[in-house]
DNA sequence: GGCGTTTATCTCGACGTCAAGACGCTTCAC
DNA sequence: GTGAAGCGTCTTGACGTCGAGATAAACGCC
């Protein structure tokens, strides 16, 4: 089955036959698929009255394990946003009652962000919904193909995740 | 080599051993890799004084072939942004002299956006730079692995590109 | 122990995007 | 032809993010 990248690559080969556009076969698909996934995630989360950015913050806290608390600084390294953005996000999540700010007992400069019980439940429900949807998207592939794909992608992501920041 | 998704999956297995989080092995890697690619692209384009959104618009026109012109409507279906955003983008590109607005001779409601000579050159240069960078990222994989990866990704993107919008 | 540097968080202004709606032109049925 | 509906583009206001800077506390060197 043909996809949009096949058409895009064909157009480039017509317009720029001098260039080798083979890299686009892989990386344009990655970017476009990510875009589709963003939309699908937004839809899945809306059933739980959550925005994608809310899910990102809540699940980072959820994954931390009991007592489900992290500093704003830890949150922003995990979510790859800037500090101003994170302050804003925490404000809004706190207003919705999904997290609460606590003073850090060991550092008076810092605060700790803790998941409320409701925040934890919402994160758990949204994760279950997300996994269900993702399983449907991946049903195009066999178990072996999924493992193969995960392995190839890991080879590409590992340099980014390990060498720089 | 381990990557960030391995750590993320391990955390979920610890916190939610009841859930099957296998889908994340593939799709979280896709999303995270796309994010890294966005940053890398931004860096590559900055050498040519172009923003990613400028590259998207200019190359859409470039791929159209001579005389390198499309309507705003065609541009927004290709770039997946809204009409207000596209108006704004065209304004800024026109101000920089990379595109020009022409009245559509066959429909007085419409306009045509045409690449200037400078716009075409900048698009070509930026594309060459992008491909060079992407080749470096993909050097982790053999030619056969790249083809395998492209094929697997196509199976996932094709449903999005063909069935809905 | 004082002083400069580093670290953690928040504040503020600018910017790009989106969604909804306004406006003008075209198309088509009658 | 005329009126209504459709289409293409632009305008507007709200929102989320970023980046730079402010503030305050902690650290470390001497």
CSV table of C-alpha atoms (C1' of nucleotides) in Angstrom, one decimal:
chain,number,residue,atom,x,y,z
A,1,UNK,CA,0.0,0.0,0.0
A,2,UNK,CA,1.3,3.5,-0.9
A,3,UNK,CA,1.5,6.3,1.6
A,4,UNK,CA,2.0,10.0,1.5
A,5,UNK,CA,5.8,9.7,1.8
A,6,UNK,CA,5.9,7.5,-1.4
A,7,UNK,CA,4.2,10.4,-3.2
A,8,UNK,CA,6.5,13.0,-1.6
A,9,UNK,CA,9.6,11.0,-2.5
A,10,UNK,CA,8.4,10.6,-6.1
A,11,UNK,CA,7.9,14.3,-6.4
A,12,UNK,CA,11.4,15.0,-5.2
A,13,UNK,CA,12.9,12.4,-7.6
A,14,UNK,CA,11.1,14.2,-10.4
A,15,UNK,CA,12.1,17.7,-9.4
A,16,UNK,CA,15.6,16.9,-8.1
A,17,UNK,CA,16.8,13.7,-9.9
A,18,UNK,CA,20.3,14.7,-8.9
A,19,UNK,CA,19.7,14.2,-5.2
A,20,UNK,CA,19.6,11.0,-3.2
A,21,UNK,CA,16.4,11.4,-1.1
A,22,UNK,CA,16.5,7.9,0.4
A,23,UNK,CA,16.8,9.2,4.0
A,24,UNK,CA,13.3,10.6,3.6
A,25,UNK,CA,11.9,7.1,3.2
A,26,UNK,CA,12.6,6.5,6.9
A,27,UNK,CA,12.7,9.8,8.6
A,28,UNK,CA,9.8,11.6,7.0
A,29,UNK,CA,7.7,8.6,7.9
A,30,UNK,CA,8.8,8.9,11.5
A,31,UNK,CA,7.8,12.6,11.6
A,32,UNK,CA,4.5,12.1,9.8
A,33,UNK,CA,3.6,9.1,11.9
A,34,UNK,CA,4.4,11.0,15.1
A,35,UNK,CA,2.0,13.7,13.9
A,36,UNK,CA,-0.8,11.2,13.4
A,37,UNK,CA,-0.1,9.7,16.8
A,38,UNK,CA,-0.4,13.2,18.4
A,39,UNK,CA,-3.8,13.6,16.9
A,40,UNK,CA,-4.9,10.2,17.9
A,41,UNK,CA,-3.6,10.7,21.5
A,42,UNK,CA,-5.4,14.0,21.8
A,43,UNK,CA,-8.6,12.2,20.8
A,44,UNK,CA,-8.1,9.3,23.2
A,45,UNK,CA,-7.3,11.6,26.1
A,46,UNK,CA,-10.3,13.8,25.5
A,47,UNK,CA,-12.4,10.9,26.7
A,48,UNK,CA,-10.8,11.4,30.1
A,49,UNK,CA,-10.9,15.2,30.0
A,50,UNK,CA,-7.1,15.3,29.7
A,51,UNK,CA,-4.9,17.3,27.4
A,52,UNK,CA,-1.7,15.6,26.1
A,53,UNK,CA,0.5,17.9,28.1
A,54,UNK,CA,-1.5,17.0,31.3
A,55,UNK,CA,-1.0,13.3,30.6
A,56,UNK,CA,2.8,13.9,30.2
A,57,UNK,CA,3.1,15.6,33.5
A,58,UNK,CA,0.8,13.3,35.4
A,59,UNK,CA,2.4,10.1,34.1
A,60,UNK,CA,5.9,11.3,34.8
A,61,UNK,CA,4.8,11.6,38.5
A,62,UNK,CA,3.0,8.3,38.3
A,63,UNK,CA,6.0,6.5,37.0
A,64,UNK,CA,8.1,7.9,39.9
A,65,UNK,CA,6.2,5.6,42.3
A,66,UNK,CA,5.1,6.3,45.8
A,67,UNK,CA,4.8,9.0,47.0
A,68,UNK,CA,4.4,10.2,43.4
A,69,UNK,CA,6.3,13.4,43.8
A,70,UNK,CA,9.1,15.1,41.8
A,71,UNK,CA,10.6,18.6,41.6
A,72,UNK,CA,9.7,20.9,38.8
A,73,UNK,CA,13.2,20.6,37.6
A,74,UNK,CA,12.9,16.8,37.3
A,75,UNK,CA,9.6,17.2,35.5
A,76,UNK,CA,11.1,19.5,32.9
A,77,UNK,CA,14.0,17.2,32.1
A,78,UNK,CA,11.5,14.4,31.6
A,79,UNK,CA,9.0,16.4,29.5
A,80,UNK,CA,11.5,18.5,27.5
A,81,UNK,CA,9.8,21.8,28.1
A,82,UNK,CA,11.2,25.0,29.5
A,83,UNK,CA,10.8,26.1,33.1
A,84,UNK,CA,8.3,28.9,32.3
A,85,UNK,CA,6.1,26.3,30.6
A,86,UNK,CA,6.3,23.9,33.5
A,87,UNK,CA,5.4,26.6,36.1
A,88,UNK,CA,2.3,27.3,34.0
A,89,UNK,CA,1.4,23.6,33.7
A,90,UNK,CA,1.7,22.9,37.4
A,91,UNK,CA,-0.4,26.0,38.1
A,92,UNK,CA,-3.2,24.7,35.9
A,93,UNK,CA,-3.0,21.1,37.1
A,94,UNK,CA,-3.0,22.3,40.7
A,95,UNK,CA,-6.1,24.4,40.0
A,96,UNK,CA,-7.8,21.3,38.7
A,97,UNK,CA,-6.8,19.4,41.8
A,98,UNK,CA,-4.7,16.8,40.0
A,99,UNK,CA,-1.4,17.8,41.7
A,100,UNK,CA,-0.4,19.8,44.7
A,101,UNK,CA,2.7,21.9,45.4
A,102,UNK,CA,4.6,21.2,48.6
A,103,UNK,CA,7.7,22.9,50.0
A,104,UNK,CA,10.8,20.8,49.7
A,105,UNK,CA,11.8,20.0,53.3
A,106,UNK,CA,15.5,19.6,52.4
A,107,UNK,CA,15.9,22.7,50.2
A,108,UNK,CA,14.0,25.9,50.8
A,109,UNK,CA,14.5,27.1,47.2
A,110,UNK,CA,12.6,24.1,45.9
A,111,UNK,CA,9.1,22.7,45.8
A,112,UNK,CA,7.8,19.2,45.2
A,113,UNK,CA,4.9,18.5,43.0
A,114,UNK,CA,2.8,15.6,44.2
A,115,UNK,CA,0.0,13.7,42.5
A,116,UNK,CA,-3.3,13.8,44.2
A,117,UNK,CA,-5.4,10.6,44.5
A,118,UNK,CA,-7.6,11.9,41.7
A,119,UNK,CA,-4.6,12.7,39.6
A,120,UNK,CA,-3.3,9.2,40.0
A,121,UNK,CA,-6.6,7.7,39.0
A,122,UNK,CA,-6.9,9.9,36.0
A,123,UNK,CA,-3.4,9.1,34.8
A,124,UNK,CA,-4.0,5.4,35.2
A,125,UNK,CA,-7.3,5.5,33.3
A,126,UNK,CA,-5.8,7.6,30.5
A,127,UNK,CA,-2.8,5.2,30.2
A,128,UNK,CA,-5.1,2.2,29.8
A,129,UNK,CA,-7.1,4.0,27.1
A,130,UNK,CA,-3.9,5.0,25.3
A,131,UNK,CA,-2.5,1.5,25.3
A,132,UNK,CA,-5.7,0.2,23.9
A,133,UNK,CA,-5.6,2.6,21.1
A,134,UNK,CA,-2.0,2.0,20.3
A,135,UNK,CA,-2.6,-1.7,20.2
A,136,UNK,CA,-5.1,-1.1,17.5
A,137,UNK,CA,-2.7,0.9,15.4
A,138,UNK,CA,-0.1,-1.7,15.8
A,139,UNK,CA,-2.4,-4.6,14.8
A,140,UNK,CA,-1.1,-4.0,11.3
A,141,UNK,CA,2.1,-5.8,12.3
A,142,UNK,CA,2.8,-9.2,13.7
A,143,UNK,CA,4.4,-9.6,17.0
A,144,UNK,CA,7.7,-10.4,15.4
A,145,UNK,CA,7.5,-7.3,13.1
A,146,UNK,CA,6.7,-5.1,16.1
A,147,UNK,CA,9.8,-6.5,17.9
A,148,UNK,CA,11.9,-5.9,14.8
A,149,UNK,CA,10.6,-2.4,14.4
A,150,UNK,CA,11.3,-1.6,18.1
A,151,UNK,CA,14.8,-2.8,17.7
A,152,UNK,CA,15.5,-0.7,14.6
A,153,UNK,CA,14.1,2.4,16.2
A,154,UNK,CA,16.1,1.8,19.3
A,155,UNK,CA,19.3,2.0,17.2
A,156,UNK,CA,18.3,5.4,16.0
A,157,UNK,CA,17.1,6.8,19.4
A,158,UNK,CA,19.9,5.5,21.5
A,159,UNK,CA,22.5,8.1,20.3
A,160,UNK,CA,20.2,10.9,21.1
A,161,UNK,CA,19.3,9.5,24.5
A,162,UNK,CA,22.8,8.7,25.6
A,163,UNK,CA,25.4,10.9,24.1
A,164,UNK,CA,24.1,14.5,24.3
A,165,UNK,CA,21.3,15.9,26.5
B,1,UNK,CA,22.4,-0.1,23.7
B,2,UNK,CA,19.7,1.1,26.0
B,3,UNK,CA,17.6,4.1,25.3
B,4,UNK,CA,15.1,6.3,27.2
B,5,UNK,CA,12.2,4.2,26.2
B,6,UNK,CA,13.7,1.1,27.8
B,7,UNK,CA,13.9,3.0,31.0
B,8,UNK,CA,10.3,4.3,30.6
B,9,UNK,CA,9.0,0.8,29.9
B,10,UNK,CA,10.8,-0.6,32.9
B,11,UNK,CA,9.3,2.1,35.1
B,12,UNK,CA,5.8,1.2,33.9
B,13,UNK,CA,6.4,-2.5,34.4
B,14,UNK,CA,7.4,-1.8,38.0
B,15,UNK,CA,4.5,0.5,38.7
B,16,UNK,CA,1.8,-1.2,36.7
B,17,UNK,CA,2.8,-4.9,36.4
B,18,UNK,CA,-0.8,-5.6,35.5
B,19,UNK,CA,-0.6,-3.7,32.2
B,20,UNK,CA,0.9,-4.8,28.9
B,21,UNK,CA,2.9,-1.8,27.8
B,22,UNK,CA,4.5,-3.5,24.8
B,23,UNK,CA,2.9,-0.9,22.4
B,24,UNK,CA,5.1,1.8,23.9
B,25,UNK,CA,8.2,0.0,22.7
B,26,UNK,CA,7.3,1.0,19.2
B,27,UNK,CA,5.2,4.1,19.4
B,28,UNK,CA,6.9,6.0,22.2
B,29,UNK,CA,10.1,5.6,20.2
B,30,UNK,CA,8.4,7.0,17.2
B,31,UNK,CA,7.3,10.1,19.1
B,32,UNK,CA,10.5,10.6,20.8
B,33,UNK,CA,12.6,10.2,17.7
B,34,UNK,CA,10.4,12.7,15.9
B,35,UNK,CA,11.0,15.2,18.7
B,36,UNK,CA,14.8,14.7,18.4
B,37,UNK,CA,14.5,15.1,14.6
B,38,UNK,CA,12.6,18.3,15.0
B,39,UNK,CA,15.4,19.7,17.0
B,40,UNK,CA,18.1,18.5,14.6
B,41,UNK,CA,16.1,20.0,11.7
B,42,UNK,CA,15.8,23.3,13.4
B,43,UNK,CA,19.6,23.3,13.9
B,44,UNK,CA,20.3,22.3,10.3
B,45,UNK,CA,17.9,24.9,8.9
B,46,UNK,CA,19.3,27.7,11.0
B,47,UNK,CA,22.5,27.5,8.9
B,48,UNK,CA,20.4,28.7,6.0
B,49,UNK,CA,18.5,31.2,8.1
B,50,UNK,CA,15.3,29.2,7.7
B,51,UNK,CA,12.7,28.1,10.3
B,52,UNK,CA,11.2,24.6,9.9
B,53,UNK,CA,7.8,26.1,9.0
B,54,UNK,CA,9.5,28.2,6.3
B,55,UNK,CA,11.1,25.0,4.9
B,56,UNK,CA,7.8,23.2,4.9
B,57,UNK,CA,6.1,25.9,2.8
B,58,UNK,CA,9.0,26.6,0.5
B,59,UNK,CA,9.5,22.9,-0.3
B,60,UNK,CA,5.9,22.3,-0.9
B,61,UNK,CA,6.1,24.9,-3.6
B,62,UNK,CA,9.4,23.6,-4.9
B,63,UNK,CA,8.0,20.1,-5.3
B,64,UNK,CA,5.1,21.4,-7.3
B,65,UNK,CA,7.5,22.1,-10.1
B,66,UNK,CA,7.6,25.0,-12.6
B,67,UNK,CA,6.2,27.6,-12.2
B,68,UNK,CA,6.4,26.8,-8.5
B,69,UNK,CA,3.0,28.1,-7.5
B,70,UNK,CA,0.1,26.8,-5.4
B,71,UNK,CA,-3.0,28.3,-3.8
B,72,UNK,CA,-3.0,28.8,-0.1
B,73,UNK,CA,-5.7,26.1,0.1
B,74,UNK,CA,-3.3,23.6,-1.5
B,75,UNK,CA,-0.6,24.6,0.8
B,76,UNK,CA,-2.6,24.1,3.9
B,77,UNK,CA,-3.7,20.6,2.9
B,78,UNK,CA,0.0,19.7,2.4
B,79,UNK,CA,1.3,21.3,5.6
B,80,UNK,CA,-1.6,20.4,7.9
B,81,UNK,CA,-2.0,23.8,9.4
B,82,UNK,CA,-5.1,26.0,9.6
B,83,UNK,CA,-5.9,28.8,7.2
B,84,UNK,CA,-5.1,31.6,9.6
B,85,UNK,CA,-1.7,30.1,10.2
B,86,UNK,CA,-1.1,29.9,6.5
B,87,UNK,CA,-2.1,33.5,5.9
B,88,UNK,CA,0.4,34.5,8.5
B,89,UNK,CA,3.2,32.3,7.1
B,90,UNK,CA,2.7,33.6,3.6
B,91,UNK,CA,2.8,37.2,4.9
B,92,UNK,CA,6.1,36.6,6.6
B,93,UNK,CA,7.6,34.7,3.6
B,94,UNK,CA,6.5,37.5,1.3
B,95,UNK,CA,8.1,40.1,3.5
B,96,UNK,CA,11.3,38.2,3.3
B,97,UNK,CA,11.1,38.1,-0.5
B,98,UNK,CA,11.0,34.3,-0.7
B,99,UNK,CA,7.4,34.0,-2.1
B,100,UNK,CA,5.0,36.4,-3.8
B,101,UNK,CA,1.3,36.6,-3.9
B,102,UNK,CA,-0.4,36.7,-7.4
B,103,UNK,CA,-4.0,37.1,-8.2
B,104,UNK,CA,-5.5,33.8,-9.5
B,105,UNK,CA,-6.4,34.7,-13.1
B,106,UNK,CA,-9.1,32.0,-13.2
B,107,UNK,CA,-10.8,32.8,-9.9
B,108,UNK,CA,-11.0,36.3,-8.5
B,109,UNK,CA,-11.5,35.0,-4.9
B,110,UNK,CA,-8.2,33.2,-4.9
B,111,UNK,CA,-4.6,34.0,-4.9
B,112,UNK,CA,-1.5,32.0,-6.0
B,113,UNK,CA,1.6,31.8,-4.0
B,114,UNK,CA,4.8,31.6,-6.1
B,115,UNK,CA,8.3,30.9,-5.1
B,116,UNK,CA,10.8,33.7,-6.0
B,117,UNK,CA,14.2,32.7,-7.4
B,118,UNK,CA,15.7,33.3,-4.1
B,119,UNK,CA,13.1,31.2,-2.4
B,120,UNK,CA,13.8,28.4,-4.7
B,121,UNK,CA,17.5,28.6,-4.1
B,122,UNK,CA,17.1,28.7,-0.3
B,123,UNK,CA,14.8,25.7,-0.5
B,124,UNK,CA,17.2,23.7,-2.5
B,125,UNK,CA,20.1,24.5,-0.2
B,126,UNK,CA,18.2,23.7,2.9
B,127,UNK,CA,17.1,20.4,1.4
B,128,UNK,CA,20.6,19.4,0.6
B,129,UNK,CA,21.7,20.3,4.2
B,130,UNK,CA,18.8,18.3,5.6
B,131,UNK,CA,19.6,15.2,3.6
B,132,UNK,CA,23.2,15.3,4.6
B,133,UNK,CA,22.2,15.4,8.3
B,134,UNK,CA,19.6,12.7,8.0
B,135,UNK,CA,22.1,10.4,6.3
B,136,UNK,CA,24.4,10.8,9.3
B,137,UNK,CA,21.6,9.9,11.7
B,138,UNK,CA,20.8,6.8,9.5
B,139,UNK,CA,24.4,5.7,9.3
B,140,UNK,CA,23.6,3.6,12.4
B,141,UNK,CA,21.8,1.2,10.1
B,142,UNK,CA,22.8,-0.8,7.0
B,143,UNK,CA,21.1,-0.2,3.7
B,144,UNK,CA,19.0,-3.4,4.2
B,145,UNK,CA,17.9,-2.3,7.6
B,146,UNK,CA,16.9,1.1,6.4
B,147,UNK,CA,14.7,-0.5,3.7
B,148,UNK,CA,13.2,-2.9,6.3
B,149,UNK,CA,12.5,0.0,8.6
B,150,UNK,CA,10.9,2.1,5.8
B,151,UNK,CA,8.7,-0.8,4.9
B,152,UNK,CA,7.5,-1.4,8.5
B,153,UNK,CA,6.8,2.2,9.0
B,154,UNK,CA,4.9,2.4,5.7
B,155,UNK,CA,2.5,-0.3,7.0
B,156,UNK,CA,1.7,2.0,10.0
B,157,UNK,CA,1.4,5.2,8.1
B,158,UNK,CA,-0.6,4.0,5.1
B,159,UNK,CA,-3.9,3.6,7.1
B,160,UNK,CA,-3.7,7.2,8.2
B,161,UNK,CA,-2.7,8.5,4.8
B,162,UNK,CA,-5.3,6.7,2.8
B,163,UNK,CA,-8.5,6.0,4.8
B,164,UNK,CA,-9.3,9.3,6.7
B,165,UNK,CA,-8.1,12.8,5.9
C,1,DG,C1',32.4,32.8,58.1
C,2,DG,C1',31.9,36.1,54.2
C,3,DC,C1',31.4,36.5,49.2
C,4,DG,C1',30.9,35.1,44.5
C,5,DT,C1',29.0,31.3,41.9
C,6,DT,C1',25.6,28.0,41.0
C,7,DT,C1',21.0,26.1,41.3
C,8,DA,C1',15.8,26.1,41.5
C,9,DT,C1',11.8,28.3,40.5
C,10,DC,C1',8.9,31.9,39.0
C,11,DT,C1',7.7,36.3,36.2
C,12,DC,C1',7.0,38.7,32.0
C,13,DG,C1',6.7,40.0,27.1
C,14,DA,C1',6.8,38.3,22.4
C,15,DC,C1',5.5,35.0,19.2
C,16,DG,C1',3.1,31.3,16.4
C,17,DT,C1',-0.9,28.6,16.2
C,18,DC,C1',-5.7,27.6,16.4
C,19,DA,C1',-10.8,28.1,15.9
C,20,DA,C1',-14.5,30.7,14.6
C,21,DG,C1',-16.3,33.9,11.9
C,22,DA,C1',-16.4,37.7,8.3
C,23,DC,C1',-16.1,38.9,3.6
C,24,DG,C1',-16.2,38.6,-1.3
C,25,DC,C1',-16.5,35.7,-5.3
C,26,DT,C1',-18.4,31.7,-7.8
C,27,DT,C1',-21.7,28.2,-9.0
C,28,DC,C1',-25.9,26.2,-9.9
C,29,DA,C1',-30.9,25.6,-9.7
C,30,DC,C1',-34.8,27.7,-11.0
D,1,DG,C1',-30.7,36.7,-14.7
D,2,DT,C1',-31.5,36.1,-9.6
D,3,DG,C1',-31.0,34.2,-5.1
D,4,DA,C1',-29.0,30.8,-2.2
D,5,DA,C1',-25.5,27.9,-1.1
D,6,DG,C1',-20.7,26.8,-1.4
D,7,DC,C1',-15.9,28.0,-1.5
D,8,DG,C1',-11.3,30.4,-0.7
D,9,DT,C1',-9.0,33.6,1.9
D,10,DC,C1',-8.2,36.7,5.5
D,11,DT,C1',-9.3,38.7,10.3
D,12,DT,C1',-9.6,38.4,15.2
D,13,DG,C1',-9.1,37.0,20.0
D,14,DA,C1',-7.6,33.5,23.1
D,15,DC,C1',-4.1,30.3,24.4
D,16,DG,C1',0.3,27.8,25.2
D,17,DT,C1',5.1,27.9,24.6
D,18,DC,C1',9.6,30.0,24.7
D,19,DG,C1',13.5,32.8,26.2
D,20,DA,C1',15.5,36.1,29.1
D,21,DG,C1',15.7,37.9,33.3
D,22,DA,C1',14.4,38.3,38.4
D,23,DT,C1',14.5,36.4,42.9
D,24,DA,C1',16.0,33.7,46.5
D,25,DA,C1',18.5,30.0,48.6
D,26,DA,C1',22.5,26.8,48.8
D,27,DC,C1',27.2,25.8,47.9
D,28,DG,C1',32.2,26.3,47.9
D,29,DC,C1',36.5,28.5,48.0
D,30,DC,C1',39.7,31.0,50.6
